Coordinates of C-alpha atoms in Angstrom, one line a residue:
Chain A
M253 CA 133.5 -44.2 52.6
N254 CA 131.3 -44.0 55.7
H255 CA 131.3 -45.6 58.8
K256 CA 128.8 -48.5 57.9
E257 CA 131.0 -49.3 54.9
L258 CA 134.3 -49.2 56.5
I259 CA 132.3 -51.5 59.0
A260 CA 131.2 -54.0 56.2
S261 CA 134.7 -53.8 54.6
M262 CA 136.5 -55.1 57.8
A263 CA 134.0 -57.3 58.8
A264 CA 134.8 -59.2 55.0
K265 CA 138.3 -59.4 55.8
M266 CA 137.9 -60.7 59.1
N267 CA 135.4 -63.1 58.9
A268 CA 133.7 -61.8 61.5
P269 CA 129.8 -60.8 61.8
K270 CA 129.4 -56.7 61.8
S271 CA 128.3 -56.4 65.1
V272 CA 131.4 -57.7 66.9
V273 CA 133.4 -55.2 64.5
A274 CA 130.9 -52.7 64.7
E275 CA 131.2 -53.0 69.0
L276 CA 135.1 -53.3 68.5
L277 CA 135.7 -50.3 66.5
E278 CA 133.8 -48.2 68.9
T279 CA 135.7 -49.2 72.1
T280 CA 138.6 -48.4 69.7
V281 CA 137.5 -45.2 69.2
G282 CA 136.5 -44.8 72.7
T283 CA 139.9 -45.3 74.0
C284 CA 141.7 -43.2 71.3
T285 CA 139.0 -40.2 72.4
E286 CA 139.6 -40.9 75.9
L287 CA 143.4 -40.6 75.7
L288 CA 143.4 -37.9 73.2
G289 CA 141.0 -36.0 75.6
E290 CA 143.9 -36.5 78.5
G291 CA 146.5 -34.9 76.5
K292 CA 148.1 -38.4 75.5
T293 CA 149.7 -38.8 72.3
I294 CA 148.9 -42.0 70.5
G295 CA 151.0 -43.9 67.6
F296 CA 150.3 -46.1 65.3
Q297 CA 153.5 -47.6 63.9
S298 CA 152.6 -48.0 60.5
F299 CA 149.9 -45.3 60.2
G300 CA 151.1 -42.2 62.1
N301 CA 150.7 -40.6 65.5
F302 CA 147.4 -38.7 66.9
E303 CA 148.6 -35.4 68.8
V304 CA 147.1 -33.1 70.9
R305 CA 148.4 -29.4 70.4
K306 CA 147.9 -26.3 72.2
K307 CA 147.3 -23.0 69.9
E308 CA 148.5 -20.2 71.7
E309 CA 146.3 -17.3 71.8
R310 CA 146.4 -14.7 69.1
L311 CA 144.9 -11.8 67.9
S312 CA 142.9 -11.4 64.8
V313 CA 141.9 -8.5 62.7
H314 CA 139.2 -8.4 60.8
P315 CA 140.2 -7.3 57.5
S316 CA 137.3 -5.3 56.5
T317 CA 136.1 -3.7 59.6
Q318 CA 139.3 -3.6 61.5
I319 CA 137.8 -4.8 64.5
R320 CA 140.6 -6.8 66.5
T321 CA 139.7 -9.7 68.5
L322 CA 141.4 -11.6 70.9
I323 CA 141.2 -15.5 70.1
P324 CA 141.8 -17.7 73.2
P325 CA 144.5 -20.7 73.2
K326 CA 143.3 -23.9 72.7
L327 CA 143.7 -27.5 72.1
V328 CA 143.5 -29.6 68.9
V329 CA 144.1 -33.1 67.8
N330 CA 146.6 -33.3 65.1
F331 CA 147.6 -36.1 62.9
K332 CA 150.8 -36.6 61.7
Q333 CA 151.4 -39.6 58.8
S334 CA 154.2 -41.7 59.4
N335 CA 156.8 -42.5 57.1
I336 CA 155.7 -45.7 56.2
I337 CA 152.8 -44.9 54.9
K338 CA 154.2 -41.5 52.9
D339 CA 156.2 -43.9 51.1
K340 CA 153.4 -45.8 49.9
L341 CA 151.7 -42.9 48.9
K342 CA 154.9 -42.0 46.8
D343 CA 153.4 -44.7 44.3
L344 CA 150.3 -42.8 44.0
P345 CA 149.8 -41.1 41.0
H346 CA 148.4 -37.5 41.2
H347 CA 145.5 -37.1 39.5
E348 CA 144.4 -33.3 39.5
Chain B
M185 CA 150.8 -31.0 78.6
N186 CA 151.4 -34.5 79.0
K187 CA 153.2 -35.7 76.2
E188 CA 153.2 -38.7 76.8
K189 CA 153.0 -41.4 74.3
I190 CA 151.0 -44.1 73.8
S191 CA 152.1 -47.3 71.3
S192 CA 149.4 -49.2 69.2
Q193 CA 150.5 -52.0 72.0
E194 CA 148.7 -49.9 74.8
I195 CA 146.0 -49.4 72.9
I196 CA 145.8 -53.3 71.9
D197 CA 145.9 -54.0 75.4
L198 CA 143.0 -51.6 76.4
V199 CA 140.9 -52.4 73.6
A200 CA 141.4 -56.2 75.0
T201 CA 140.4 -55.2 78.1
K202 CA 137.5 -53.0 77.6
A203 CA 135.6 -55.0 75.0
S204 CA 136.8 -58.3 76.9
V205 CA 138.3 -60.1 73.8
S206 CA 141.4 -61.7 73.5
K207 CA 144.7 -59.4 72.9
R208 CA 145.2 -61.2 69.7
A209 CA 141.8 -60.5 68.5
A210 CA 142.1 -57.0 69.2
E211 CA 145.7 -56.9 67.2
E212 CA 143.9 -58.3 64.1
F213 CA 141.5 -55.9 64.8
L214 CA 143.5 -52.7 65.0
K215 CA 145.7 -54.1 61.6
V216 CA 142.8 -54.7 59.5
M217 CA 141.2 -51.4 60.6
I218 CA 144.4 -49.2 59.9
T219 CA 144.7 -51.4 56.4
T220 CA 141.2 -50.8 55.3
I221 CA 141.5 -47.1 56.1
E222 CA 145.0 -47.2 54.1
E223 CA 143.6 -48.9 51.1
A224 CA 140.3 -46.8 51.2
L225 CA 142.5 -44.0 51.1
M226 CA 144.7 -45.5 48.3
A227 CA 141.7 -45.5 46.0
G228 CA 141.2 -42.1 46.7
D229 CA 138.3 -42.2 48.9
V230 CA 137.5 -40.5 52.0
V231 CA 137.4 -42.3 55.1
K232 CA 134.8 -41.0 57.8
I233 CA 134.8 -42.8 61.3
K234 CA 131.9 -41.8 63.7
G235 CA 132.5 -40.2 66.6
F236 CA 136.3 -39.7 65.7
G237 CA 136.9 -37.9 62.4
T238 CA 137.4 -38.1 58.5
F239 CA 140.8 -38.9 57.0
K240 CA 141.1 -37.8 53.3
L241 CA 143.8 -37.5 51.2
Q242 CA 145.5 -34.2 50.4
W243 CA 147.9 -33.5 47.7
N244 CA 150.6 -31.2 48.6
E245 CA 152.2 -29.4 45.6
P246 CA 155.7 -29.3 44.5
R247 CA 157.4 -26.3 45.7
K248 CA 160.7 -24.4 45.5
S249 CA 162.8 -24.4 48.0
V250 CA 166.8 -23.4 48.7
N251 CA 169.3 -25.5 50.0
V252 CA 170.4 -23.6 53.1
Q253 CA 174.4 -24.6 52.9
T254 CA 174.9 -24.1 49.1
G255 CA 172.3 -21.3 48.1
E256 CA 171.2 -23.6 45.7
E257 CA 167.5 -23.7 44.3
M258 CA 165.9 -27.0 44.1
V259 CA 162.2 -28.2 44.0
L260 CA 161.0 -30.4 46.3
D261 CA 158.5 -33.0 45.2
G262 CA 154.7 -32.8 45.3
Y263 CA 153.7 -35.7 48.1
H264 CA 150.2 -37.2 49.1
K265 CA 149.3 -36.3 52.8
V266 CA 146.6 -38.3 55.1
A267 CA 144.5 -35.3 56.8
F268 CA 142.5 -35.8 59.8
A269 CA 139.7 -33.8 60.5
P270 CA 138.3 -34.6 64.0
E271 CA 134.7 -34.4 64.5
T272 CA 133.3 -31.7 66.9
T273 CA 132.7 -34.2 69.7
L274 CA 136.4 -35.2 69.7
K275 CA 137.3 -31.2 69.4
D276 CA 135.0 -30.6 72.2
L277 CA 136.4 -33.1 74.2
V278 CA 140.2 -32.6 74.1
N279 CA 139.4 -28.6 74.2
E280 CA 137.6 -29.1 77.2
P281 CA 140.4 -27.1 79.6
F282 CA 140.0 -24.2 77.9
A283 CA 136.2 -24.3 76.7
H284 CA 135.3 -21.7 79.0
L285 CA 137.7 -19.1 77.2
E286 CA 135.8 -17.1 74.7
A287 CA 136.9 -14.5 71.7
V288 CA 137.1 -11.2 73.4
Q289 CA 136.4 -8.0 70.9
L290 CA 138.9 -5.5 71.6
D291 CA 137.5 -2.8 69.8
G292 CA 133.9 -1.1 69.9
E293 CA 132.8 -0.4 66.9
N294 CA 133.0 3.2 66.8
E295 CA 136.6 3.4 67.2
S296 CA 137.5 0.4 64.3
V297 CA 135.8 2.7 61.7
S298 CA 138.2 5.3 62.4
P299 CA 142.0 4.7 61.5
I300 CA 143.4 5.9 64.5
K301 CA 145.7 3.9 66.4
P302 CA 144.4 2.6 69.7
D303 CA 147.2 4.1 71.9
E304 CA 146.9 7.8 70.8
V305 CA 143.1 7.5 71.0
A306 CA 143.6 6.2 74.9
L307 CA 146.1 8.7 75.7
D308 CA 144.9 11.9 74.4
P309 CA 142.3 12.6 76.5
L310 CA 143.8 11.3 79.5
R311 CA 145.9 13.9 79.1
I312 CA 143.3 16.8 78.6
F313 CA 141.5 15.6 81.5
T314 CA 144.5 15.7 83.7
E315 CA 145.4 19.2 82.5
Q316 CA 142.0 20.4 82.8
V317 CA 141.6 19.0 86.4
T318 CA 144.7 20.9 87.5
E319 CA 143.3 23.9 85.9
I320 CA 140.1 23.7 87.8
K321 CA 142.3 23.2 91.2
D322 CA 144.2 26.3 90.7
L323 CA 141.2 28.3 89.8
L324 CA 139.4 26.9 92.9
S325 CA 142.4 27.5 95.2
E326 CA 142.6 31.2 93.6
I327 CA 138.8 32.0 94.2
Q328 CA 138.9 30.6 97.5
A329 CA 141.6 33.2 98.6
L330 CA 140.1 36.1 96.5
S331 CA 136.3 35.6 96.4
T332 CA 133.7 37.0 99.0
K333 CA 131.1 34.2 98.3
P334 CA 133.5 31.0 97.9
Q335 CA 131.2 28.2 98.9
F336 CA 128.7 29.3 96.3
V337 CA 131.1 28.9 93.7
V338 CA 132.2 25.9 94.4
E339 CA 128.6 24.6 94.9
S340 CA 127.9 25.9 91.2
E341 CA 131.0 24.0 90.1
L342 CA 130.3 20.5 91.3
T343 CA 126.6 20.3 91.5
G344 CA 124.7 23.5 90.4
L345 CA 125.7 22.6 86.7
V346 CA 123.4 19.1 86.5
E347 CA 120.7 21.1 88.0
D348 CA 121.0 24.1 85.5
V349 CA 120.8 21.9 82.9
D350 CA 117.5 20.6 84.0
L351 CA 115.6 23.3 85.3
P352 CA 115.3 25.2 81.9
V353 CA 114.1 22.0 80.7
S354 CA 111.5 22.0 83.1
V355 CA 110.0 25.4 82.1
E356 CA 110.1 24.7 78.4
F357 CA 107.9 21.5 79.2
E358 CA 105.4 23.9 81.3
L359 CA 105.3 26.1 78.6
Q360 CA 104.7 23.4 75.7
D361 CA 102.7 20.4 77.0
D362 CA 100.7 20.8 74.3
E363 CA 102.9 20.8 71.7
D364 CA 104.1 17.5 70.0
E365 CA 107.8 18.8 69.3
I366 CA 108.9 19.0 73.1
E367 CA 111.4 15.7 72.1
D368 CA 112.8 18.1 69.2
V369 CA 113.2 20.9 71.7
D370 CA 114.7 18.6 74.4
I371 CA 117.6 17.6 72.1
L372 CA 118.3 21.5 70.4
Q373 CA 118.1 22.6 74.0
R374 CA 121.2 20.6 74.5
E375 CA 123.0 21.0 71.3
P376 CA 124.8 24.2 72.6
E377 CA 125.8 22.4 75.4
V378 CA 127.8 19.8 73.4
L379 CA 129.0 22.6 71.2
A380 CA 130.6 23.9 74.2
I381 CA 132.7 20.8 75.3
D382 CA 133.6 20.0 71.5
E383 CA 134.7 23.3 70.7
S384 CA 135.4 24.9 73.9
I385 CA 138.8 26.7 73.0
Q386 CA 137.5 27.8 69.8
I387 CA 134.2 29.6 71.3
V388 CA 135.0 33.4 71.4
S389 CA 135.8 35.0 74.8
S390 CA 133.0 37.7 74.5
F391 CA 129.5 37.1 75.6
D392 CA 127.6 38.7 72.2
E393 CA 129.5 36.4 70.0
N394 CA 129.1 33.5 72.3
I395 CA 125.3 34.4 71.9
V396 CA 125.3 34.6 68.3
Q397 CA 127.0 31.2 67.9
E398 CA 124.4 29.4 70.3
N399 CA 121.7 31.4 68.0
K400 CA 123.3 29.4 64.8
S401 CA 122.9 26.0 66.4
I402 CA 119.3 26.9 67.5
G403 CA 118.3 28.7 64.4
I404 CA 117.4 25.5 62.7
Q405 CA 114.3 25.9 64.7
K406 CA 111.7 28.1 62.8
N407 CA 109.8 28.7 65.6
E408 CA 111.0 32.1 66.8
D409 CA 109.7 32.0 70.2
K410 CA 111.6 28.9 71.0
V411 CA 114.5 30.3 70.0
Y412 CA 114.4 33.1 72.7
L413 CA 113.5 30.6 75.3
E414 CA 116.6 28.8 74.6
F415 CA 118.5 32.0 75.1
G416 CA 117.2 32.3 78.3
S417 CA 118.3 28.8 78.8
A418 CA 121.8 28.8 77.6
T419 CA 122.4 31.8 79.8
V420 CA 121.2 30.1 82.8
L421 CA 123.8 27.5 81.7
D422 CA 126.7 30.2 81.8
S423 CA 126.2 31.5 85.3
E424 CA 124.1 30.5 88.2
V425 CA 124.0 34.1 89.1
V426 CA 121.7 34.8 86.5
L427 CA 119.6 31.8 86.9
D428 CA 117.2 33.6 89.1
E429 CA 117.2 36.4 86.8
T430 CA 116.5 34.2 83.9
Q431 CA 113.8 32.5 85.5
L432 CA 112.3 35.6 86.3
L433 CA 112.5 36.1 82.8
L434 CA 111.6 32.9 81.7
D435 CA 108.2 33.8 83.8
E436 CA 107.8 36.7 81.7
I437 CA 108.4 35.4 78.6
K438 CA 105.9 32.1 79.8
S439 CA 103.1 35.2 80.8
V440 CA 103.9 36.1 77.2
Y441 CA 104.0 33.3 75.6
S442 CA 100.3 32.8 76.7
N443 CA 98.7 35.0 74.4
S444 CA 101.6 34.1 71.8
D445 CA 99.9 35.8 69.2
E446 CA 101.8 38.9 69.6
Q447 CA 105.0 38.2 68.7
T448 CA 106.8 41.3 68.4
E449 CA 105.8 42.1 72.0
L450 CA 107.2 38.6 72.7
V451 CA 110.6 39.8 71.0
S452 CA 110.8 43.1 72.1
S453 CA 110.1 42.1 75.6
V454 CA 113.0 39.6 75.4
E455 CA 115.3 41.2 73.9
P456 CA 116.1 44.0 76.3
S457 CA 115.8 41.6 79.3
L458 CA 118.8 40.0 77.2
E459 CA 121.0 43.0 77.4
Q460 CA 120.0 42.9 81.2
N461 CA 121.4 39.5 81.5
E462 CA 124.4 40.6 79.5
D463 CA 125.2 43.3 82.0
V464 CA 123.9 40.9 85.0
E465 CA 126.5 38.4 83.6
L466 CA 129.4 41.2 83.2
E467 CA 128.5 42.2 87.2
S468 CA 129.1 38.7 88.2
T469 CA 132.2 37.8 86.6
P470 CA 134.5 39.8 88.7
Y471 CA 134.2 37.9 91.6
L472 CA 133.5 34.4 89.8
V473 CA 136.8 34.2 88.1
G474 CA 138.3 37.6 88.7
A475 CA 139.6 39.0 85.4
K476 CA 139.7 35.7 83.4
P477 CA 138.1 36.0 79.7
M478 CA 134.6 34.5 79.2
H479 CA 136.2 31.7 77.4
R480 CA 137.3 30.0 81.1
M481 CA 133.7 30.0 81.8
N482 CA 133.0 27.3 79.3
K483 CA 136.2 25.9 79.8
W484 CA 134.7 25.5 83.7
I485 CA 131.8 23.9 82.5
L486 CA 133.4 21.5 80.5
A487 CA 135.8 20.8 83.7
S488 CA 133.1 20.5 85.9
I489 CA 131.4 18.2 83.9
I490 CA 134.5 16.1 84.0
L491 CA 134.8 16.2 87.5
F492 CA 131.6 15.4 87.9
V493 CA 132.1 12.1 85.3
L494 CA 135.4 11.4 87.5
I495 CA 134.0 11.3 90.8
G496 CA 130.6 9.9 89.8
G497 CA 133.0 6.9 87.9
S498 CA 135.1 6.3 90.9
A499 CA 132.4 6.1 93.0
G500 CA 130.8 3.4 90.5
L501 CA 134.4 1.8 90.5
Y502 CA 133.8 1.7 94.4
L503 CA 130.9 0.0 94.3
F504 CA 131.8 -2.7 92.1
Y505 CA 134.9 -3.4 93.2
P506 CA 134.8 -3.0 97.0
P507 CA 137.6 -3.0 99.3
V508 CA 138.1 -6.1 101.6
T509 CA 139.8 -5.7 104.2
E510 CA 142.9 -3.8 104.0
F511 CA 143.5 -1.6 100.6
G512 CA 146.7 -3.1 99.9
R513 CA 145.0 -6.7 100.1
S514 CA 142.5 -6.1 98.1
A515 CA 144.4 -4.1 95.2
V516 CA 146.6 -7.6 95.2
E517 CA 143.3 -9.5 95.1
K518 CA 141.7 -7.5 92.3
S519 CA 145.4 -7.7 90.0
A520 CA 145.3 -11.2 90.6
Y521 CA 141.7 -11.5 89.5
E522 CA 142.3 -9.4 86.7
I523 CA 145.0 -11.4 85.7
S524 CA 143.6 -14.9 85.9
Y525 CA 140.5 -13.4 84.0
F526 CA 142.8 -12.7 81.1
K527 CA 145.6 -15.0 81.1
N528 CA 145.0 -18.2 82.6
I529 CA 148.5 -19.3 82.6
A530 CA 149.0 -16.5 85.0
I531 CA 147.0 -18.3 87.2
P532 CA 149.7 -20.1 89.7
N533 CA 151.5 -16.9 89.9
A534 CA 148.4 -15.0 90.7
F535 CA 147.6 -17.2 93.5
A536 CA 151.0 -17.9 95.0
T537 CA 151.0 -14.2 96.0
V538 CA 147.4 -14.2 96.8
K539 CA 147.8 -17.2 99.3
G540 CA 150.7 -15.6 100.9
W541 CA 148.1 -13.4 102.3
F542 CA 146.1 -16.3 103.5
T543 CA 148.3 -19.0 104.5
S544 CA 148.7 -18.0 108.5
D545 CA 144.7 -17.9 108.6
S546 CA 144.4 -21.2 106.3
I547 CA 147.2 -23.8 107.1
K548 CA 146.3 -24.4 110.6
K549 CA 142.6 -25.0 110.0
G550 CA 143.1 -27.3 107.3
R551 CA 139.9 -28.9 106.2
S552 CA 137.8 -26.6 108.0
V553 CA 138.9 -23.4 105.6
G554 CA 135.4 -22.9 105.4
A555 CA 135.5 -21.4 108.9
V556 CA 137.8 -19.0 108.0
V557 CA 135.9 -17.4 105.5
P558 CA 133.3 -16.0 108.1
K559 CA 135.6 -14.4 109.8
I560 CA 137.3 -12.3 107.1
A561 CA 133.7 -11.5 105.8
K562 CA 132.9 -10.2 109.0
K563 CA 135.8 -7.9 108.5
S564 CA 135.3 -6.7 105.1
V565 CA 132.1 -4.4 104.4
L566 CA 131.2 -5.9 101.1
V567 CA 129.9 -8.4 98.9
K568 CA 133.2 -10.1 97.6
V569 CA 132.8 -13.5 99.9
P570 CA 132.3 -15.6 97.2
V571 CA 135.2 -15.2 95.2
D572 CA 137.3 -15.0 98.5
T573 CA 135.8 -18.6 99.4
L574 CA 136.6 -20.2 96.2
K575 CA 140.0 -18.5 96.6
L576 CA 140.5 -20.2 99.7
L577 CA 138.9 -23.4 99.4
L578 CA 141.4 -24.1 95.8
D579 CA 144.5 -22.7 97.6
G580 CA 143.9 -24.3 101.3
P581 CA 145.7 -27.4 101.8
R582 CA 142.7 -30.3 101.5
V583 CA 142.9 -32.8 104.5
Y584 CA 140.5 -35.8 103.8
E585 CA 138.8 -36.8 106.9
E586 CA 135.7 -38.4 105.5
Y587 CA 134.9 -40.8 102.8
I588 CA 132.0 -41.5 101.0
A589 CA 132.8 -44.8 99.2
T590 CA 135.3 -47.3 98.9
E591 CA 136.4 -48.7 96.0
Q592 CA 138.8 -51.7 95.1
I593 CA 140.8 -51.4 92.2
D594 CA 140.4 -54.4 89.5
K595 CA 141.7 -54.0 85.8
S596 CA 139.4 -51.8 84.4
S597 CA 139.3 -49.5 87.3
K598 CA 140.6 -45.9 86.9
L599 CA 141.0 -42.6 89.1
T600 CA 139.5 -40.8 86.3
T601 CA 136.3 -42.8 86.0
M602 CA 135.5 -43.2 89.7
S603 CA 136.1 -39.3 89.7
E604 CA 133.5 -38.9 87.3
H605 CA 131.2 -41.4 88.9
Y606 CA 131.2 -39.7 92.1
Y607 CA 131.9 -36.0 91.4
G608 CA 131.1 -35.6 87.9
S609 CA 133.9 -35.2 86.2
K610 CA 137.3 -36.6 85.5
D611 CA 138.8 -33.4 86.1
F612 CA 139.1 -34.2 90.0
W613 CA 140.6 -37.5 89.8
V614 CA 143.7 -35.7 91.4
Y615 CA 141.5 -35.2 94.6
I616 CA 141.0 -39.2 94.9
Y617 CA 144.6 -39.5 94.1
E618 CA 145.6 -37.1 97.0
A619 CA 143.4 -38.6 99.2
N620 CA 145.0 -41.7 98.7
I621 CA 148.5 -40.5 97.7
E622 CA 150.3 -43.5 100.2
R623 CA 148.8 -46.5 98.2
I624 CA 149.2 -45.3 94.9
E625 CA 152.6 -45.0 93.6
N626 CA 151.7 -44.1 90.3
P627 CA 148.1 -43.1 89.3
D628 CA 148.5 -44.7 85.9
V629 CA 149.5 -47.8 87.1
I630 CA 147.4 -49.1 90.4
Q631 CA 148.1 -52.4 91.8
V632 CA 144.8 -54.6 91.1
G633 CA 143.1 -54.9 94.6
T634 CA 144.3 -52.0 96.4
L635 CA 141.5 -50.4 98.4
I636 CA 141.0 -46.8 97.3
R637 CA 138.5 -44.5 99.4
I638 CA 136.9 -41.4 98.0
P639 CA 137.2 -38.5 100.0
K640 CA 133.9 -36.6 100.6
L641 CA 134.7 -33.3 98.8
D642 CA 133.0 -29.7 99.1
S643 CA 130.5 -29.5 96.9
R644 CA 131.8 -26.1 95.8
L645 CA 135.4 -27.6 95.0
I646 CA 134.4 -29.8 92.8
D647 CA 132.1 -27.6 90.6
A648 CA 132.8 -28.8 87.2
S649 CA 131.0 -26.0 85.4
N650 CA 133.2 -23.7 87.2
P651 CA 136.2 -23.0 85.0
R652 CA 138.4 -22.3 88.3
C653 CA 137.6 -25.5 89.7
V654 CA 138.6 -27.2 86.6
Q655 CA 141.8 -25.0 86.2
K656 CA 142.8 -26.0 89.8
A657 CA 142.5 -29.7 89.1
Q658 CA 144.2 -29.1 85.7
E659 CA 147.2 -27.6 87.9
L660 CA 147.2 -30.4 90.4
H661 CA 146.7 -33.1 87.6
D662 CA 150.1 -31.2 85.8
K663 CA 152.0 -31.3 89.3
Y664 CA 151.4 -35.2 89.9
V665 CA 152.0 -35.8 86.6
K666 CA 155.4 -34.3 86.6
K667 CA 156.3 -35.6 89.9
I668 CA 155.4 -39.0 88.5
T669 CA 157.6 -38.7 85.2
L670 CA 160.3 -37.1 87.0

């Protein structure tokens, strides 16, 4: 499901025009990215937590050439699902 | 890192104010959004949100585990997990504080091929160097005590060598101007020297054998004339005393070479002269090295090359990292600079030490920190000023006297957005906060209607492209946020 499909399906549920939904989604995403950019954690009760984590610097060795490279520390976004959604997903059969 | 958690309610409030809709509408929207995403995921679909990232369902296989208390084996069930992959824009935004860092390759390609441990590689040559340097020192003092011509020896030791190497080459060039193999000759010319370095210990003590070895290395060459010319130059390498003699020889060879058809004559004329050479060599050795055997000479050459390289290297270092005012200070700064370059985390400490040096000057001057800089620059001889200016700027206390604008806080205004508007980056909001610190209790929650003055800042201080400025702002950010949360 891509961005447009998401907006369409949400608009159908909310009985609202797509343009309004699109605008709202944009502001929501904007707010979330901004907050994450400030290093804050965002928690959606029923869904999960978005969190900024720091990956420490590390030494990597290229397996074939043995070249060692110092990888600098970095900040990444991490998503951890809430237990609520985990429980819901338990009912889902495993197909693969 | 700021670990403040923002609940969905706060998100709803923010969205409501930003999109100017009622909170209820925003809440409903968020709920619908989450349920839609959930449903799509449940249906095994991938949900992609533009500007944010992709949600995907991931199946984690059941795995075996051991109960830590009882040691019993058990099987953990497999489960589905919502995986989130952020888009590049979000990744970059979040990683902004560290964006200036790049991966550093530690090994050169040559070393990496060999399996030798890097420590050994670094240590061994160093030890050899120091050993040889002490040896040279001993020899020099010995010579200075004994020799009748101490000046000459020292000269040949330090500078003569390089010239020696060059000289024969030029002779060769003269001789073989018309030929195409000049380059080949040049390379071969250097070969003996390289050999001498590599196998200095193995090269046998007697001069004759030395020549034989060189003969071998040059032997690849087919042109006999050249071989003999090489001989001449090789001997020059060995001793300065022989230099004049050899030059004569070379001249002789040159004259012979001009009518080079008579090869036999050439050989015969060079061979005796080589013997002569040897004699001179033997004569010269007593006051050069005393009773030392010939391989010492080779070591000498090697050692003097190393000495030369060391001197050149230290001169280069001096040029690149000139002392600032005092030796001690420059050392501290340099180390601080290096630490900061490699480990961002170490910066606060480094700054603290450096700060210690400057505080006496800069504290009183306050805002006009810039004025202190030229003074110090005058004292220092060379060009390390830009680094110091910035350091002073960053470390000096900030006094806000001039203001470029005044803003009234309303519902949606934030210090970060103001900072972005006036200074070009969100990171520098701390300076606005500092300038208005008596009016703002908590930078996150400012009373609506508060008048905020935007201070005028030195443009170098708010250079968003300079990682050090951003770093400083981040430090201040952390400091204030910590203060507030405490």
